[in-house]
Amino acid sequence: MKREKSEALFEKAKSYFPGGVNSPVRAFRSVGGTPLFIEKGKGAHIWDADGNEFIDYCGSWGPLILGHANDKVVDAIKKAVEKGSSFGAPTALENDLAELILKNNKYIQKLRFVSSGTEAVMSAIRLARGYTKRNKILKFEGCYHGHSDSLLVKAGSGLVTFGNTSSAGVPEGVVNDTIVVSLNNEQAVKQAFAEFRDQIACVIIEPIPANNGLLLQRKEYLQFLRDICTENKTLLIFDEVINGFRVGFDGAAGYYNIQPDIITYGKIIGGGLPVGMYGSSVEIMSCISPEGPVYQAGTLSGNPVAMAAGIAQLTECLKPNFYQDLETKTQFLIDSIFSNLKSLQTSDS
Ligand SMILES: *Cc1c(COP(=O)(O)O)cnc(C)c1O
C-alpha cells in the first residue's frame, strides 16, 4: 500500500502540532504506524492522500451515523452557509433542532446547545453543582466524559477514592471534589454516599459505556443509581454523548426507560459539525444564565450551519424503521465477523 503522501504530511504536521495531531487518538499510537491523512469520504468509504480506499469503521468516532458526506446533510450545510455562518444572535434553526429533539424525547424538557461533548458535560456538572449547591461529583472508572479538568481523573486503589489527576496541568484541588468508583459496584456507591452525605451534587455515568470497549451495565444497576440519587437529592447525569441517537432516538434513557436529571448529547447531534447539548427539566434548566445564576455561554453555540447539519441528520434518524435497519446491518456485520472467526478457527485446527 502506498503511504508516501500521508507520511510526508505527517512529517510536516509534527512541526505544527504536538504529536502531529489536533487530538491525541489520531496519532495512531494505540494501533501502531503513522496516521492516514484523509482526502475524502462518501458513505461507508474513505480515501487517503495516497488514493487508498478504505471501509471506515470509525465514523469520525461516532458522529457520522449516516456515513460520510450524506447528500441531505451536505445540501443542508450548503444552504445554511450561503446565508452566513454565524451571527451572535438567535436563528430559527436553533428552534428547529431543539423542537426535533424535545418532541421525540420525553426525558428532557429544555436544553442548551454548546459546541462539543466536553463542553456539554462540563456545563452539566456546573449546572448540577449550582442547582444542588454542593461541590462533589461521583464518576466511574472506565467512563470518559471529555477533557474538562474535574473529569480528568483516574481511580486510586480503594473502593471509594478521590480522583488522582490523569493529566498534568490539572490541580489536585480541582479533582479533590471528584469521587471515582468502579463500575457495577453498588457497595462502592453506597459507601461514597455514606461517607459524603449531603455533599454529592451529581453522579455522572455513560449509561452505555462505550469509550473503553463496550461495558454494558445492567438495567438494575442504572435503576439503583437512579434510586440512590433520588434518596440523596443528588442529580443523576446520563452522559449520552456517544450513545445518544445511536441505540434509539431517545438514547439510553429511552432504551432503559430511566429518567436521569440531566442528559448530555454530542457527536451524532451535529451531523458531523461541532455541536453538543445538555438538557433537563424546566425547573433545573432555569438555573442557567440569563434565567438563573449558573453562567454558561458560547460565541458559536447554536451555530446555524451546525444546526442545519444536525437537523438534516436527525431527520433521517426519525424516519420509520431507521433504527431497525441499523440493528439489522449491525447484526449482519457481527454475524459475518463471528462466522469468519469460526472458519479461521476450523482451518487452524
Ligand atoms: C466523545 C465523548 C465526550 C467528549 O466529546 P467531545 O466532543 O470529544 O468533546 C464526552 N462524553 C462521552 C461519553 C464521549 O463519548
Coordinates of C-alpha atoms and ligand atoms in Angstrom, one line a residue:
M1 CA 0.0 0.0 0.0
K2 CA 1.3 3.4 -0.9
R3 CA 1.9 5.6 2.1
E4 CA 4.3 8.3 0.9
K5 CA 1.9 11.2 0.9
S6 CA 0.4 10.5 4.3
E7 CA 3.9 10.1 5.7
A8 CA 5.1 13.3 4.2
L9 CA 2.0 15.2 5.6
F10 CA 2.6 13.7 9.0
E11 CA 6.2 14.8 9.0
K12 CA 5.1 18.3 8.3
A13 CA 2.3 18.1 10.8
K14 CA 4.7 17.1 13.5
S15 CA 6.4 20.5 13.3
Y16 CA 3.0 22.2 13.6
F17 CA 1.1 20.2 16.2
P18 CA 2.1 18.3 19.3
G19 CA 2.5 14.7 18.1
G20 CA 1.5 15.9 14.7
V21 CA -2.2 15.9 15.5
N22 CA -5.0 18.0 16.9
S23 CA -6.5 15.3 19.1
P24 CA -4.2 12.6 20.6
V25 CA -6.1 9.5 19.4
R26 CA -5.4 10.5 15.8
A27 CA -1.7 9.8 16.3
F28 CA -2.3 6.1 15.8
R29 CA -0.2 5.3 18.9
S30 CA -2.5 2.6 20.2
V31 CA -2.7 0.9 16.8
G32 CA 0.8 1.4 15.6
G33 CA 2.1 3.1 12.4
T34 CA 1.6 6.7 11.4
P35 CA -1.7 8.4 10.7
L36 CA -3.6 8.2 7.4
F37 CA -4.3 11.7 6.1
I38 CA -7.9 11.6 4.8
E39 CA -8.7 13.2 1.4
K40 CA -12.4 12.5 1.3
G41 CA -15.2 10.2 2.4
K42 CA -18.5 9.0 0.9
G43 CA -20.9 6.7 2.7
A44 CA -19.0 3.9 4.4
H45 CA -15.8 4.6 2.5
I46 CA -12.8 7.0 2.9
W47 CA -9.9 7.7 0.7
D48 CA -6.5 8.8 2.0
A49 CA -4.0 11.2 0.5
D50 CA -2.3 8.4 -1.4
G51 CA -5.5 7.3 -3.1
N52 CA -6.1 4.2 -1.0
E53 CA -9.7 3.3 -0.4
F54 CA -10.9 2.0 3.0
I55 CA -14.1 0.9 4.6
D56 CA -14.4 3.2 7.6
Y57 CA -15.5 1.5 10.8
C58 CA -14.6 4.6 12.8
G59 CA -17.2 7.1 11.5
S60 CA -15.3 10.1 13.0
W61 CA -15.5 8.3 16.4
G62 CA -19.3 8.5 16.5
P63 CA -20.9 11.5 14.8
L64 CA -21.4 10.0 11.3
I65 CA -24.4 7.7 11.7
L66 CA -25.3 8.3 8.1
G67 CA -21.8 7.8 6.8
H68 CA -19.6 10.4 5.1
A69 CA -20.9 13.3 3.0
N70 CA -24.5 12.2 3.2
D71 CA -26.3 14.1 0.4
K72 CA -29.1 15.5 2.7
V73 CA -26.6 16.7 5.3
V74 CA -24.3 18.3 2.6
D75 CA -27.2 20.1 1.0
A76 CA -28.4 21.4 4.3
I77 CA -24.9 22.7 5.2
K78 CA -24.6 24.4 1.8
K79 CA -28.0 26.1 2.1
A80 CA -27.3 27.3 5.5
V81 CA -23.8 28.6 4.9
E82 CA -24.8 30.6 1.9
K83 CA -26.9 32.8 4.2
G84 CA -23.9 33.4 6.6
S85 CA -22.1 31.2 9.0
S86 CA -22.6 32.9 12.4
F87 CA -24.5 35.9 13.8
G88 CA -24.1 36.0 17.5
A89 CA -27.9 36.4 17.6
P90 CA -30.5 33.6 17.5
T91 CA -31.7 31.9 14.4
A92 CA -34.8 29.8 13.7
L93 CA -32.6 26.8 13.1
E94 CA -31.9 26.6 16.8
N95 CA -35.6 26.3 17.5
D96 CA -36.0 23.7 14.7
L97 CA -33.3 21.4 16.1
A98 CA -34.5 21.8 19.7
E99 CA -38.1 21.1 18.6
L100 CA -37.0 18.0 16.7
I101 CA -35.2 16.7 19.8
L102 CA -37.6 17.7 22.5
K103 CA -40.7 16.4 20.6
N104 CA -39.1 13.0 20.4
N105 CA -37.5 12.7 23.8
K106 CA -39.7 12.7 26.9
Y107 CA -36.7 12.7 29.2
I108 CA -35.8 16.4 28.7
Q109 CA -37.9 19.5 28.6
K110 CA -35.4 22.2 27.9
L111 CA -31.9 22.2 26.5
R112 CA -28.9 24.4 25.7
F113 CA -26.7 23.9 22.7
V114 CA -22.9 24.1 23.0
S115 CA -20.1 23.2 20.6
S116 CA -18.7 19.9 21.9
G117 CA -19.3 17.0 24.1
T118 CA -16.7 18.2 26.6
E119 CA -18.4 21.5 26.8
A120 CA -21.8 19.8 27.3
V121 CA -20.6 17.7 30.2
M122 CA -18.6 20.5 31.8
S123 CA -21.7 22.7 31.7
A124 CA -23.9 19.9 33.0
I125 CA -21.6 19.4 36.0
R126 CA -21.7 23.2 36.7
L127 CA -25.5 23.1 36.5
A128 CA -25.7 20.2 38.9
R129 CA -23.4 22.0 41.4
G130 CA -25.3 25.2 41.0
Y131 CA -28.7 23.6 41.4
T132 CA -27.8 21.4 44.4
K133 CA -25.3 23.9 46.0
R134 CA -23.0 21.0 46.6
N135 CA -19.4 20.5 45.3
K136 CA -18.6 16.9 45.0
I137 CA -19.2 14.7 41.9
L138 CA -19.1 11.0 41.6
K139 CA -17.9 9.3 38.4
F140 CA -17.0 5.8 37.4
E141 CA -13.7 4.3 36.3
G142 CA -13.8 3.4 32.7
C143 CA -16.2 6.1 31.7
Y144 CA -15.0 9.0 29.5
H145 CA -16.6 12.4 29.8
G146 CA -14.4 14.7 27.8
H147 CA -11.3 16.6 28.9
S148 CA -12.6 19.2 31.3
D149 CA -10.4 19.5 34.5
S150 CA -12.7 17.9 37.1
L151 CA -13.2 14.8 34.9
L152 CA -9.6 14.1 34.0
V153 CA -9.2 11.7 36.9
K154 CA -8.3 8.1 37.4
A155 CA -9.3 5.9 40.3
G156 CA -6.9 5.2 43.2
S157 CA -6.7 1.8 44.8
G158 CA -9.5 2.0 47.4
L159 CA -13.2 1.1 47.0
V160 CA -14.1 4.8 47.1
T161 CA -11.3 7.1 46.0
F162 CA -10.8 10.7 45.3
G163 CA -9.5 11.0 41.9
N164 CA -5.8 11.3 41.1
T165 CA -5.3 13.6 38.2
S166 CA -4.8 11.7 35.0
S167 CA -3.4 14.7 33.2
A168 CA -0.6 17.1 34.1
G169 CA -1.9 20.6 34.5
V170 CA -5.0 19.6 36.5
P171 CA -4.6 20.8 40.1
E172 CA -5.2 18.4 42.9
G173 CA -7.6 20.9 44.3
V174 CA -9.9 20.5 41.3
V175 CA -10.0 16.7 41.4
N176 CA -10.4 16.6 45.2
D177 CA -14.1 17.1 44.6
T178 CA -14.3 14.2 42.1
I179 CA -15.0 10.8 43.7
V180 CA -14.2 7.8 41.5
V181 CA -15.7 4.3 42.0
S182 CA -15.6 1.2 39.8
L183 CA -18.5 0.4 37.5
N184 CA -21.2 -2.1 38.5
N185 CA -20.3 -2.0 42.2
E186 CA -23.3 -1.0 44.3
Q187 CA -21.4 -1.3 47.6
A188 CA -18.9 1.3 46.5
V189 CA -21.6 3.8 45.5
K190 CA -23.4 3.2 48.8
Q191 CA -20.2 3.8 50.7
A192 CA -19.5 7.0 48.8
F193 CA -22.9 8.3 49.7
A194 CA -22.4 7.3 53.4
E195 CA -19.0 8.9 53.5
F196 CA -20.1 12.2 51.8
R197 CA -23.6 12.6 53.0
D198 CA -25.3 15.7 51.5
Q199 CA -22.1 16.7 49.6
I200 CA -22.5 14.9 46.3
A201 CA -24.0 17.2 43.6
C202 CA -24.2 14.6 40.9
V203 CA -23.5 11.1 39.8
I204 CA -22.3 11.0 36.2
I205 CA -22.2 7.9 34.1
E206 CA -22.1 6.8 30.4
P207 CA -25.2 4.7 30.7
I208 CA -23.8 2.6 27.8
P209 CA -20.1 3.0 28.5
A210 CA -18.5 2.9 25.0
N211 CA -15.2 4.6 25.3
N212 CA -13.2 1.7 26.8
G213 CA -14.6 -1.1 24.8
L214 CA -18.3 -1.7 25.4
L215 CA -19.0 -2.0 29.2
L216 CA -22.8 -2.7 29.1
Q217 CA -24.4 -2.1 32.5
R218 CA -27.3 -3.9 34.0
K219 CA -30.6 -2.0 33.9
E220 CA -31.0 -2.8 37.6
Y221 CA -27.7 -1.1 38.3
L222 CA -28.7 2.0 36.4
Q223 CA -32.0 1.9 38.3
F224 CA -30.1 1.6 41.6
L225 CA -28.1 4.7 40.7
R226 CA -31.4 6.5 39.9
D227 CA -32.9 5.5 43.3
I228 CA -29.8 6.3 45.4
C229 CA -29.5 9.7 43.7
T230 CA -33.2 10.5 44.4
E231 CA -32.9 9.4 48.0
N232 CA -29.9 11.7 48.5
K233 CA -31.2 14.7 46.4
T234 CA -28.2 14.2 44.1
L235 CA -28.7 14.7 40.4
L236 CA -28.1 11.8 38.0
I237 CA -26.4 12.7 34.8
F238 CA -26.5 10.4 31.8
D239 CA -23.6 11.3 29.5
E240 CA -25.0 10.1 26.2
V241 CA -22.5 12.0 24.0
I242 CA -21.5 8.7 22.3
N243 CA -24.6 6.5 22.6
G244 CA -27.2 9.2 22.1
F245 CA -29.3 8.9 18.9
R246 CA -27.5 5.5 18.3
V247 CA -29.4 3.0 20.4
G248 CA -32.6 4.8 19.5
F249 CA -33.6 8.4 19.1
D250 CA -34.2 8.9 22.8
G251 CA -30.9 7.2 23.7
A252 CA -30.1 5.1 26.8
A253 CA -32.8 6.9 28.8
G254 CA -35.4 5.6 26.4
Y255 CA -33.7 2.2 25.9
Y256 CA -33.7 1.5 29.7
N257 CA -36.7 3.8 30.4
I258 CA -34.8 5.5 33.2
Q259 CA -35.3 9.2 33.9
P260 CA -32.0 11.0 34.5
D261 CA -31.9 14.5 35.8
I262 CA -29.6 15.9 33.1
I263 CA -28.7 14.3 29.8
T264 CA -25.7 15.3 27.6
Y265 CA -25.5 14.7 23.9
G266 CA -22.8 15.4 21.3
K267 CA -21.4 13.6 18.3
I268 CA -24.4 12.5 16.2
I269 CA -26.4 15.6 17.2
G270 CA -24.3 17.8 14.9
G271 CA -24.3 15.8 11.7
G272 CA -20.5 15.9 11.7
L273 CA -20.3 19.5 12.7
P274 CA -19.3 20.7 16.2
V275 CA -22.5 20.5 18.4
G276 CA -23.2 19.3 21.9
M277 CA -26.1 19.9 24.2
Y278 CA -27.3 19.4 27.7
G279 CA -30.9 19.1 28.7
S280 CA -33.0 18.7 31.8
S281 CA -36.3 19.7 33.3
V282 CA -37.7 23.2 33.0
E283 CA -37.0 23.7 36.7
I284 CA -33.4 22.6 36.6
M285 CA -32.7 24.4 33.4
S286 CA -34.0 27.7 34.9
C287 CA -30.7 27.8 36.8
I288 CA -28.8 28.6 33.6
S289 CA -27.9 32.2 32.8
P290 CA -29.6 34.5 31.9
E291 CA -32.6 33.0 33.7
G292 CA -30.5 31.8 36.7
P293 CA -27.2 32.1 38.4
V294 CA -25.2 29.4 36.6
Y295 CA -23.2 31.0 33.9
Q296 CA -22.6 29.3 30.6
A297 CA -22.1 30.9 27.2
G298 CA -20.6 30.3 23.7
T299 CA -19.7 32.5 20.7
L300 CA -20.5 29.7 18.3
S301 CA -23.2 27.9 20.3
G302 CA -26.2 27.0 18.2
N303 CA -24.2 27.9 15.1
P304 CA -26.6 27.9 12.1
V305 CA -24.5 25.8 9.8
A306 CA -24.1 23.2 12.6
M307 CA -27.7 23.3 13.5
A308 CA -28.7 22.7 9.8
A309 CA -26.4 19.7 9.6
G310 CA -27.9 18.3 12.9
I311 CA -31.4 18.8 11.7
A312 CA -30.7 17.0 8.4
Q313 CA -29.1 14.1 10.1
L314 CA -31.6 13.7 12.9
T315 CA -34.5 14.0 10.4
E316 CA -33.1 10.9 8.8
C317 CA -32.9 9.1 12.1
L318 CA -36.5 9.8 12.8
K319 CA -37.7 8.1 9.6
P320 CA -39.7 4.9 10.1
N321 CA -37.5 1.8 10.6
F322 CA -34.3 3.8 10.8
Y323 CA -33.1 2.1 14.0
Q324 CA -34.5 -1.3 12.9
D325 CA -32.4 -1.1 9.7
L326 CA -29.4 -0.1 11.7
E327 CA -29.9 -3.0 14.0
T328 CA -30.2 -5.4 11.0
K329 CA -27.0 -4.0 9.4
T330 CA -25.1 -4.3 12.7
Q331 CA -26.3 -7.9 13.3
F332 CA -25.2 -8.7 9.7
L333 CA -21.7 -7.3 10.4
I334 CA -21.4 -9.1 13.7
D335 CA -22.7 -12.4 12.3
S336 CA -20.2 -12.1 9.5
I337 CA -17.3 -11.4 11.8
F338 CA -18.2 -14.4 14.0
S339 CA -18.6 -16.8 11.1
N340 CA -15.2 -15.6 9.7
L341 CA -13.6 -16.2 13.1
K342 CA -15.2 -19.6 13.3
S343 CA -13.9 -20.6 9.9
L344 CA -10.4 -19.3 10.9
Q345 CA -10.5 -21.5 14.0
T346 CA -11.6 -24.6 11.9
S347 CA -8.8 -24.1 9.4
D348 CA -6.3 -23.6 12.2
S349 CA -7.1 -26.9 13.8
Ligands
LIG1 C1 -16.7 11.9 23.0 C2 -17.3 12.0 24.3 C3 -17.2 13.2 25.1 C4 -16.4 14.4 24.7 O1 -17.0 14.9 23.5 P1 -16.0 15.8 22.6 O2 -17.0 16.3 21.5 O3 -14.9 15.0 22.1 O4 -15.5 16.9 23.4 C5 -17.8 13.2 26.3 N1 -18.5 12.1 26.8 C6 -18.6 11.0 26.1 C7 -19.4 9.8 26.6 C8 -18.0 10.9 24.8 O5 -18.1 9.7 24.2

